[in-house]
Structure formats: structure tokens, C-alpha cells
XYZ file of C-alpha atoms in Angstrom:
565
model
C 0.000 0.000 0.000
C 1.364 3.420 -0.957
C 0.214 6.631 0.725
C 1.284 10.159 -0.211
C 1.750 12.404 2.810
C 2.587 16.085 2.814
C 5.443 16.387 5.317
C 7.098 19.223 7.180
C 10.097 18.718 9.429
C 11.492 21.297 11.829
C 15.106 21.267 13.016
C 14.111 20.423 16.592
C 11.741 17.593 15.721
C 11.602 15.361 18.846
C 11.401 12.070 16.960
C 13.763 12.883 14.125
C 11.682 10.620 11.844
C 9.325 11.444 8.986
C 6.008 9.675 9.460
C 3.660 12.552 8.519
C 3.399 15.731 10.603
C -0.384 15.741 11.261
C -1.735 17.004 14.583
C -4.050 14.872 16.703
C -6.673 17.649 16.855
C -7.276 17.370 13.101
C -8.294 13.724 13.155
C -11.194 12.348 15.139
C -10.819 9.880 17.977
C -12.732 7.302 15.973
C -10.280 7.553 13.082
C -7.370 7.099 15.469
C -8.922 3.911 16.818
C -9.472 2.636 13.292
C -5.825 3.272 12.422
C -4.724 1.307 15.435
C -7.057 -1.521 14.376
C -5.442 -1.564 10.918
C -2.040 -1.995 12.528
C -3.205 -4.760 14.842
C -5.120 -6.659 12.112
C -2.078 -6.734 9.854
C 0.128 -7.889 12.670
C -2.360 -10.669 13.491
C -2.311 -11.766 9.848
C 1.502 -11.902 9.784
C 1.581 -14.021 12.937
C -1.122 -16.329 11.544
C 1.066 -16.903 8.488
C 4.099 -17.537 10.702
C 2.192 -20.044 12.846
C 0.841 -21.825 9.763
C 4.360 -22.285 8.460
C 5.523 -23.409 11.872
C 2.813 -26.090 12.052
C 3.993 -27.562 8.753
C 7.602 -27.258 9.920
C 6.986 -29.153 13.173
C 4.984 -31.796 11.282
C 7.834 -32.425 8.849
C 10.303 -32.598 11.717
C 8.083 -35.238 13.330
C 8.067 -37.226 10.104
C 11.826 -37.267 10.132
C 12.018 -38.239 13.789
C 9.710 -41.204 13.193
C 11.658 -42.369 10.174
C 8.722 -41.676 7.863
C 10.819 -39.939 5.188
C 13.755 -41.465 3.341
C 15.769 -40.446 0.344
C 18.259 -42.003 -1.988
C 20.517 -40.046 -4.340
C 21.466 -40.976 -7.912
C 24.667 -42.615 -6.727
C 23.262 -44.099 -3.512
C 24.704 -41.299 -1.420
C 22.538 -40.983 1.704
C 22.120 -37.891 3.806
C 24.426 -39.440 6.398
C 27.413 -39.488 4.022
C 30.478 -37.220 4.362
C 28.833 -34.665 2.037
C 26.074 -33.854 4.480
C 26.835 -30.513 6.141
C 23.742 -30.669 8.367
C 23.570 -32.682 11.570
C 20.493 -33.803 13.468
C 21.519 -31.830 16.554
C 21.934 -28.560 14.637
C 18.557 -28.959 12.907
C 16.899 -29.683 16.254
C 18.458 -26.560 17.749
C 17.186 -24.490 14.836
C 13.676 -25.909 15.309
C 13.693 -25.047 19.011
C 15.081 -21.553 18.343
C 12.383 -20.746 15.778
C 9.626 -22.078 18.023
C 10.904 -19.892 20.857
C 10.932 -16.775 18.663
C 7.369 -17.362 17.474
C 6.266 -17.906 21.062
C 7.834 -14.643 22.168
C 6.202 -12.823 19.246
C 2.806 -14.181 20.309
C 3.377 -12.931 23.845
C 4.346 -9.480 22.564
C 1.263 -9.153 20.363
C -1.008 -10.119 23.257
C 0.530 -7.317 25.303
C 0.145 -4.810 22.465
C -3.483 -5.773 21.872
C -4.226 -4.736 25.442
C -2.598 -1.323 25.076
C -4.441 1.938 24.424
C -5.030 3.100 20.818
C -2.591 5.468 19.165
C -2.968 9.084 20.210
C -2.069 10.564 16.823
C -1.956 9.634 13.162
C 1.841 9.861 13.279
C 2.008 7.314 16.084
C -0.491 5.018 14.341
C 1.545 4.988 11.129
C 4.735 4.405 13.093
C 3.205 1.417 14.890
C 1.871 0.050 11.613
C 5.273 0.122 9.938
C 7.137 -1.117 13.003
C 4.883 -4.139 13.505
C 5.038 -5.093 9.839
C 8.802 -4.970 9.812
C 9.003 -7.252 12.860
C 6.485 -9.665 11.330
C 8.425 -9.751 8.051
C 11.617 -10.625 9.889
C 9.810 -13.402 11.768
C 8.406 -14.813 8.526
C 11.868 -14.839 6.969
C 13.226 -16.649 10.024
C 10.543 -19.345 9.749
C 11.132 -19.655 5.991
C 14.885 -20.041 6.522
C 14.282 -22.765 9.092
C 11.992 -24.575 6.678
C 14.728 -24.396 4.031
C 17.096 -26.134 6.444
C 14.570 -28.908 7.032
C 14.035 -29.210 3.297
C 17.780 -29.580 2.721
C 18.184 -32.034 5.589
C 15.310 -34.248 4.499
C 16.254 -33.813 0.829
C 12.672 -33.154 -0.260
C 12.582 -31.449 -3.641
C 8.848 -30.652 -3.895
C 8.397 -28.957 -0.529
C 8.202 -25.300 -1.524
C 5.098 -25.594 -3.757
C 3.126 -26.741 -0.717
C 4.406 -23.730 1.242
C 3.269 -21.425 -1.530
C -0.146 -23.070 -1.739
C -0.643 -22.640 1.996
C 0.487 -19.007 1.836
C -1.926 -18.259 -1.019
C -4.848 -19.654 1.011
C -4.112 -17.584 4.108
C -6.670 -14.833 4.841
C -5.304 -11.391 3.989
C -6.671 -7.989 4.928
C -8.169 -6.288 1.868
C -5.641 -3.487 2.093
C -2.847 -5.964 1.407
C -4.674 -7.597 -1.500
C -4.810 -4.355 -3.435
C -8.530 -3.625 -2.781
C -9.977 -0.853 -0.623
C -11.551 -1.782 2.694
C -13.362 0.365 5.244
C -10.195 0.615 7.333
C -7.985 1.688 4.441
C -10.635 4.153 3.234
C -10.763 5.820 6.634
C -6.994 5.922 6.770
C -6.640 7.538 3.344
C -9.491 9.964 4.006
C -7.909 11.054 7.269
C -4.623 11.777 5.545
C -6.202 13.589 2.613
C -8.403 15.792 4.793
C -5.772 16.587 7.421
C -4.595 20.160 7.156
C -0.906 20.821 6.684
C 0.737 21.670 9.955
C 1.349 25.387 10.345
C 4.676 26.456 11.740
C 7.125 29.345 11.635
C 8.642 29.485 8.113
C 12.076 30.002 9.620
C 11.842 26.692 11.429
C 10.874 24.664 8.389
C 13.738 22.691 6.951
C 11.910 20.872 4.174
C 8.338 20.358 2.937
C 7.815 17.858 0.156
C 5.726 14.895 -0.892
C 7.097 11.561 0.248
C 6.049 8.086 -0.783
C 5.615 5.692 2.142
C 5.308 2.024 1.173
C 4.409 -0.649 3.705
C 6.639 -3.713 3.744
C 5.094 -6.864 2.302
C 5.213 -9.512 5.071
C 5.406 -12.361 2.537
C 8.350 -11.022 0.535
C 10.175 -9.117 3.256
C 10.714 -6.205 0.859
C 11.353 -3.028 2.798
C 9.508 0.235 2.358
C 10.779 3.157 0.355
C 12.057 6.020 2.480
C 13.624 9.390 2.160
C 17.405 9.198 1.938
C 17.637 11.366 5.036
C 15.470 8.866 6.903
C 17.766 5.988 5.999
C 20.787 7.958 7.246
C 19.048 8.852 10.500
C 18.002 5.250 11.148
C 21.457 3.945 10.221
C 23.096 6.469 12.535
C 20.791 5.457 15.366
C 21.553 1.800 14.688
C 25.299 2.503 14.651
C 25.097 4.302 17.982
C 23.368 1.273 19.494
C 25.670 -1.267 17.853
C 26.833 -3.539 20.688
C 30.018 -4.360 18.760
C 31.088 -0.718 18.915
C 30.697 -0.699 22.681
C 32.342 -4.114 23.108
C 35.846 -2.848 22.338
C 37.683 -0.389 24.549
C 40.262 1.007 22.104
C 38.810 4.171 20.547
C 40.446 3.509 17.166
C 38.483 0.258 16.799
C 35.242 2.080 17.653
C 35.963 4.738 15.032
C 36.682 2.115 12.395
C 33.544 0.053 13.049
C 31.100 2.966 13.106
C 29.278 3.624 9.828
C 30.623 6.556 7.796
C 27.778 8.605 6.271
C 27.992 10.371 2.933
C 28.616 14.093 3.329
C 26.080 15.142 0.684
C 23.241 13.308 2.429
C 22.428 11.145 -0.568
C 23.297 7.724 -1.932
C 26.761 7.295 -3.410
C 27.588 5.647 -6.728
C 27.344 2.235 -5.031
C 23.750 2.887 -3.992
C 24.475 3.205 -0.260
C 23.932 6.104 2.134
C 26.982 5.158 4.175
C 30.154 3.087 4.125
C 30.033 0.148 6.509
C 33.325 -1.196 7.831
C 33.709 -4.951 8.171
C 35.786 -7.127 10.454
C 35.829 -10.889 10.929
C 33.344 -12.300 13.426
C 36.149 -14.020 15.381
C 37.590 -10.595 16.224
C 35.193 -10.645 19.176
C 36.851 -13.735 20.642
C 40.279 -12.198 19.954
C 39.488 -8.928 21.711
C 42.816 -8.669 23.556
C 44.925 -9.336 20.453
C 42.848 -7.010 18.256
C 43.041 -4.160 20.757
C 46.790 -4.688 20.937
C 46.945 -4.579 17.126
C 44.865 -1.377 16.951
C 46.671 0.507 19.736
C 48.893 3.064 18.009
C 49.303 6.812 17.528
C 47.392 8.075 14.508
C 49.770 9.392 11.846
C 52.853 7.815 13.458
C 54.698 4.593 12.630
C 52.930 1.291 13.202
C 54.603 -1.362 15.298
C 56.355 -4.027 13.239
C 53.643 -6.477 14.258
C 52.491 -8.156 11.048
C 52.826 -11.596 12.757
C 50.111 -10.484 15.186
C 47.916 -9.429 12.269
C 48.481 -12.757 10.508
C 47.687 -14.638 13.707
C 44.377 -12.762 13.901
C 43.643 -13.597 10.254
C 44.208 -17.339 10.536
C 42.100 -17.430 13.719
C 39.102 -15.937 11.915
C 39.555 -12.211 12.575
C 39.580 -11.651 8.850
C 39.266 -9.114 7.323
C 41.333 -7.063 9.717
C 40.400 -3.420 10.327
C 42.362 -0.770 8.508
C 44.930 1.216 10.496
C 45.904 4.900 10.336
C 49.630 4.552 10.866
C 52.642 4.226 8.575
C 54.023 0.748 7.925
C 57.742 0.393 8.491
C 59.884 -0.318 5.446
C 63.388 -1.752 4.988
C 66.206 0.524 6.123
C 67.710 0.553 2.631
C 65.484 -0.356 -0.326
C 67.285 -0.952 -3.601
C 65.796 -0.976 -7.076
C 64.113 -4.290 -7.894
C 65.578 -6.436 -10.643
C 64.206 -6.042 -14.191
C 61.551 -8.559 -15.148
C 63.853 -10.487 -17.480
C 66.093 -11.276 -14.484
C 63.778 -11.251 -11.479
C 61.816 -14.461 -12.181
C 64.704 -16.863 -11.439
C 67.141 -14.809 -9.389
C 67.014 -14.183 -5.644
C 66.553 -10.455 -4.896
C 68.622 -8.172 -2.724
C 68.314 -9.038 0.990
C 68.029 -5.331 1.847
C 64.562 -5.172 0.264
C 62.973 -7.189 3.090
C 62.498 -6.457 6.800
C 63.879 -9.582 8.507
C 63.097 -8.670 12.125
C 60.304 -11.247 12.506
C 62.039 -14.147 10.727
C 64.598 -16.612 12.081
C 66.571 -16.618 8.835
C 67.875 -13.135 8.072
C 68.661 -13.532 4.359
C 67.507 -15.331 1.218
C 70.792 -17.228 1.260
C 69.826 -18.717 4.628
C 66.386 -19.688 3.319
C 67.802 -21.333 0.189
C 70.680 -23.091 1.964
C 70.849 -26.440 3.766
C 70.691 -24.818 7.215
C 67.399 -23.019 6.627
C 65.088 -22.797 9.624
C 61.941 -21.067 10.783
C 59.532 -22.711 8.328
C 58.802 -26.226 7.123
C 56.134 -26.025 4.411
C 57.716 -25.748 0.974
C 61.110 -26.467 2.505
C 63.253 -25.987 -0.618
C 61.175 -23.480 -2.557
C 63.607 -20.573 -1.971
C 66.155 -22.486 -4.055
C 64.960 -20.939 -7.313
C 67.568 -22.452 -9.633
C 67.930 -25.943 -8.197
C 64.471 -26.819 -6.848
C 61.965 -24.436 -8.425
C 63.003 -23.932 -12.032
C 62.454 -27.540 -13.220
C 58.857 -27.595 -11.903
C 56.120 -28.335 -14.460
C 58.666 -28.405 -17.293
C 61.051 -31.326 -16.594
C 60.615 -34.913 -15.443
C 62.895 -35.530 -12.436
C 63.849 -38.561 -10.326
C 61.098 -37.708 -7.848
C 58.368 -37.295 -10.483
C 55.304 -39.548 -10.325
C 52.178 -40.064 -12.373
C 50.655 -37.259 -10.292
C 53.047 -34.684 -11.824
C 51.529 -33.004 -14.891
C 53.562 -30.879 -17.291
C 52.470 -27.299 -17.917
C 52.511 -27.557 -21.719
C 50.276 -30.605 -21.543
C 47.669 -28.763 -19.487
C 47.755 -25.600 -21.616
C 47.140 -27.662 -24.757
C 43.810 -28.764 -23.332
C 42.571 -25.186 -23.897
C 44.952 -23.642 -26.449
C 44.802 -19.860 -26.379
C 41.997 -19.760 -23.802
C 44.019 -19.544 -20.569
C 44.812 -15.868 -19.865
C 44.257 -15.135 -16.148
C 44.120 -17.309 -13.061
C 44.898 -17.973 -9.412
C 47.502 -20.156 -7.713
C 46.309 -21.108 -4.217
C 49.398 -22.747 -2.752
C 52.216 -22.417 -0.275
C 55.114 -21.239 -2.368
C 57.122 -18.385 -3.824
C 55.160 -17.846 -7.040
C 56.951 -20.329 -9.274
C 53.726 -21.496 -10.938
C 52.876 -17.854 -11.715
C 56.420 -17.353 -13.053
C 56.009 -20.290 -15.428
C 52.653 -18.975 -16.586
C 54.188 -15.502 -17.027
C 56.560 -17.024 -19.568
C 53.434 -17.982 -21.559
C 51.965 -14.439 -21.235
C 49.417 -15.653 -18.677
C 48.740 -13.554 -15.558
C 48.347 -15.540 -12.340
C 47.917 -14.158 -8.804
C 49.632 -16.190 -6.061
C 47.655 -16.519 -2.821
C 49.794 -17.356 0.191
C 50.669 -16.439 3.778
C 54.055 -15.678 5.312
C 54.492 -18.968 7.170
C 57.859 -18.322 8.827
C 59.458 -16.821 5.726
C 58.912 -13.801 3.415
C 56.802 -15.605 0.799
C 54.779 -12.534 -0.201
C 57.858 -10.308 -0.394
C 59.708 -12.718 -2.663
C 56.715 -13.146 -4.987
C 56.494 -9.374 -5.385
C 60.260 -8.958 -5.854
C 60.110 -11.566 -8.637
C 57.731 -9.216 -10.477
C 54.630 -11.292 -9.745
C 51.346 -10.546 -7.959
C 51.041 -11.777 -4.336
C 47.577 -12.175 -2.813
C 47.794 -12.103 0.986
C 44.790 -14.012 2.287
C 43.925 -16.963 4.501
C 41.861 -20.062 3.646
C 39.052 -18.577 5.761
C 38.447 -15.781 3.286
C 36.115 -15.648 0.289
C 38.122 -15.057 -2.884
C 38.088 -11.376 -3.972
C 37.035 -12.192 -7.541
C 33.675 -11.832 -9.249
C 31.664 -14.820 -10.520
C 32.723 -16.622 -13.717
C 35.907 -14.601 -14.291
C 39.028 -16.813 -13.937
C 40.374 -19.116 -16.646
C 42.303 -21.411 -14.299
C 42.749 -22.119 -10.571
C 45.765 -24.170 -9.502
C 46.575 -25.526 -6.055
C 49.442 -27.621 -4.765
C 50.762 -28.753 -1.368
C 48.182 -26.727 0.531
C 44.734 -28.345 0.681
C 45.920 -31.694 1.960
C 44.800 -34.339 4.439
C 44.772 -31.851 7.332
C 41.758 -29.960 6.044
C 38.254 -30.349 7.470
C 35.731 -31.834 5.041
C 33.232 -29.017 5.348
C 35.918 -26.347 4.947
C 37.108 -28.076 1.765
C 33.514 -28.098 0.557
C 33.150 -24.331 1.043
C 36.511 -23.649 -0.640
C 35.727 -25.779 -3.694
C 32.365 -24.125 -4.219
C 34.033 -20.704 -3.914
C 36.536 -21.723 -6.579
C 33.681 -22.958 -8.723
C 32.043 -19.543 -8.337
C 35.148 -17.745 -9.620
C 35.938 -20.077 -12.524
C 34.318 -19.192 -15.826
C 32.414 -21.841 -17.809
C 35.080 -23.944 -19.486
C 37.700 -22.859 -16.941
C 40.188 -25.386 -15.543
C 40.643 -26.521 -11.942
C 44.129 -28.039 -11.573
C 44.502 -30.107 -8.387
C 48.251 -30.669 -8.174
C 49.461 -33.429 -5.812
C 46.786 -33.367 -3.128
C 47.697 -36.042 -0.562
C 46.071 -37.764 2.397
C 46.036 -41.094 4.203
C 44.775 -44.022 2.171
C 41.729 -44.548 4.350
C 40.698 -40.889 4.003
C 41.142 -40.448 0.255
C 37.695 -41.710 -0.794
C 36.013 -39.185 1.486
C 38.059 -36.346 -0.002
C 37.446 -37.478 -3.581
C 33.696 -37.216 -2.966
C 33.962 -33.434 -2.729
C 35.787 -33.153 -6.038
C 33.351 -35.545 -7.738
C 30.288 -33.599 -6.605
C 31.344 -30.631 -8.764
C 30.502 -32.801 -11.822
C 33.375 -31.327 -13.819
C 34.661 -32.828 -17.020
C 37.765 -34.950 -16.283
C 40.722 -34.154 -18.496
C 43.094 -35.960 -16.125
C 42.387 -37.878 -12.891
C 45.205 -39.756 -11.129
C 45.414 -41.417 -7.693
C 48.802 -42.965 -7.002
C 50.853 -44.088 -3.942
C 52.992 -41.526 -2.146
C 56.116 -43.648 -1.858
C 57.959 -41.531 0.739
C 55.387 -42.529 3.398
C 55.667 -46.342 3.227
C 52.562 -46.566 1.048
C 50.463 -45.155 3.870
C 49.454 -42.072 1.862
C 48.175 -41.341 -1.630
C 48.681 -38.584 -4.190
C 45.686 -37.194 -6.046
C 46.068 -34.959 -9.112
C 43.443 -33.882 -11.601
C 42.659 -31.334 -14.295
C 38.926 -30.644 -14.366
C 36.785 -28.398 -16.588
C 33.821 -26.441 -15.264
C 30.588 -27.169 -17.174
C 28.545 -24.329 -18.763
C 25.453 -24.478 -16.451
C 23.385 -22.041 -18.543
C 20.327 -22.272 -16.269
């Protein structure tokens, strides 16, 4: 329902909100009561819809508990297999949580039904919009819970029955698009109300505003003045418990929403810029406050290990800081690109304070220490240069040559991502074929990111917890080696693979390079790669001989299908 209201706002308005400046004296007591009844009737309808959904939800849960429903997949994979990310206990908790929320909503509406009618048209409209927004949120909560049950029970034809039930629910005429007695009174009251008279000097703005009520079934929000959105966002920011949780003022300043100076939406369609930090930052309060304690405009502490520790423990993304990062004491010119790919850079171009080895020579030599993953990868000439181009004594059937893979899609591979622990050697090899590859890695005891950059390649400093910063269907190839191995949790691997699938374009290649795990675990891991339903260009599982045949290698080159629908 859309209502046009002539509005006038003064600078000292007590509410600060625009809901129609109409005085109580200009509308009869009977009309006020009718407006309150409109609000209550719509709220009752929303709760009836919520309870109807909840009845179906509890019924389906009972079917599951009694073993009434069963399902079998195309390949005889049952919902109890390793691919199931939902557990009975978590579904039960969600059921109980939703039931509790609906119960509390019922208690609240009973209290509100016993309250006195609104004293003014402004208050009646405010109550109407407030109750509809709460009911919409409750409906979305119930719908989300039903989706979880649908996924857990693997029922494909569940939603049509929801929609049929929703279509049969009784709606007030005002929500069906027709005009009822209540809506007629409401519109008549607004049309006949005289515009509030006030001192012209105190009037900030007087214009026609469109006020749309939220649809409880779709959850679509109402249209508002841009100033209203900013005021509500500012009020929400002031009450944000996360802002008050931290004690360091710099964290509070970063988290608070930053509103546009012109009072209108920016080019991104937002009235403000909202800072983001990882949810685990709350559990790492002490470390984060230590990280954010600095003098604005001065030098930061050389504490990147603390920042990386926060990242890998889920405090990712980290907040920005307003201090200057420390650089090397003497920074020399980097090597030209025709030399930098296979030559170790100048030691003076790295700050070594937080590493055990203090030079690239130490990292590449036999006495290297401080890191263990990718133990020989700083030996660019001896260990790294033959990779993907030469067959060595340690090569196995799981080692694929780069030329062989590129010939699967001649001329189509242009940009990609290497998600590995390394120094960018895969990106260097691709650079020789005029292919741009970003190398995602962390500094695990050695300057991996610094060396990748000094080689003239693009380092991407992110943890496995983070969603890839690429848009959908954009990358030609994703390569990974010696990173996602038998240590990784099944569900985490599932999320990562689907994120890679999101970034790969149709026809793009996923190159799994020497994934390894224990023999008894390999079948469970292979399930997650198989579920992508990619075309198999190469698929090899072979013994990992250095572990007494107790582990297996898995390598594959897979092509993403088109999926046009």
C-alpha cells in the first residue's frame, strides 16, 4: 500500500523521523482507533502466516524423527554421508530456536493488543510500519528454518506446498490491493488533514514523500527518504553492541558507519560506508586491541605476525589502520623482469626482524630454519626452475607438465589464481606464456609474499578462511598444490571448492596438483571433487612412496561445465 503524505520537518523535531506531521486535533478519535485496528489486524495476519508455516515445519520434523521420510541419491549417497553438512543436533536446535521466537512474538502481540489506541496519526503509522517490519523478519526466520529442514530431508517438492498454503491464508483487503473500510478511513484522514502550520524560519523541508508498507510475505522493505535511511542507520550505529564491546577508541571509530557528506546515496547505492571485520575478532578482543593501539599518523609497530595470527584465527578481514608501515632501512631498485623471475633479490629489500633466517641465502641453503612447508622453494635455480617443465627422479604419475595442461585449452588460458604455499613459481612459469596468475599465500615463517612481489609477480595475501576477492565466472584457471591436503576439514574443503567454482568461468580449468592424504581418508576427499561434476581431463590417484605406502597422491585437471540455467 502506498500513501502520499505532505510532510514538514522542523530542526528540533523530537522524533527525528518522517512519518507525517499531522496534529491529533485534526483527526477524530474514531479515526485514530481505526488506524490502530489496521495496525493490529495486519500484525495478526503476519503471525497467523508464521504459525501456519511453523505447524507444517513441526509436522515435517516429526516425520523425520519417526523415520517416515527417506531419500536415496542418484549414486546411492545418503544424507548421512560425508557430504552432508547438516547434523540432526543442529537442525533440532534451529527448530527449538524458531519455536521460541514465534512464542515470544505471540506474547508481545497479546501485550500490544491490550494497550491503548494510538494518540495521533503519526504514532499510528509508526506502529503500523514497526509491527510489519518485525512480522516480516519473523516470517523470513521461519522460511529459513523450513529451508534447512528441506535440505536435511532432501525433499525437492516442498516449496510448492508452502506457496499453496500461503496463497490460502486470509489477507486484509488493504494488502490484497482492494480498498476496505479501514484503508478508506486511513486515506481519508490523511487527505483531509490540514498541513501543519509552523514558523517558516523553522521549516527545513516540505515535500511529498512516498511511504510504502513492507510486504510480510516477501520481506521487501519500504521506500524512504534518503535522510530517513541515514538517520536510522546512525541510530543503529550508535546502538551497535560491537562498537561498545571494544575499549580502544580507534576500533570504535573504524567500526562505526561513515555517512555520505552530501546526504544522498553514493555511486554504489548506499547512504553510508560500513566497515567490516571478521566475526572471530570478538573472541580475539585482547589481540585485536593490541593490534589497533597506536598513535594516529605515526609509525605502526612491526607487528604483522600479530595481524596474521588474527587472520588465521578468523579475525579476517582485519580493520584498517591509520599509521605508517615500516619499510626496509635501505630499499634498492628491484631487478628487471627479465632477471627477477629466477634470481634471488637483494636481501636489503625485506624487513627480517620477525624471521629466524635473516637472508635469502639462509632460506635457500641447507641450514634453513623457521619454516617447514615448501622447505626448498627458496632455491629458485635448483628446486623451483624444473617444476612443471622437466621430469625428475622424484616425479610420479601425479606430476603433470604445464605444456600438456595448456594444450587442453589452447589460447583460452589468460588469467588465473595459484592457491598454494610457495614463492610464485607457478605464476612465473605462466608468465613465460603471457598468462597472468595471482599467487595466494601467507608468510608462514618466511617472506613468501615479499619474494613473490620482488620476482615481479602478484602476491595475494589471504587466509583459507576468506572468500576469494574475484567476481563470478571470471578466472580461466585455478591451480593448487601442497596446501589443501589431508589436514583440512571436510566441510571447509567443501566451502573452498564451491568458492573456486564460483570464480571459474564456464570452461575454466581446476588443476589439483598433488593433493595427498592417508589411504583410508582419500575416498572421502574425492567425494567433494566428484560432486562438482566437472569434465575430467586428467584424474590420477597414485601411492605416495615416501610414506611407506600409507598415503596417496591425487592430481586432476577438471573443466567447469557451462550451467546455462
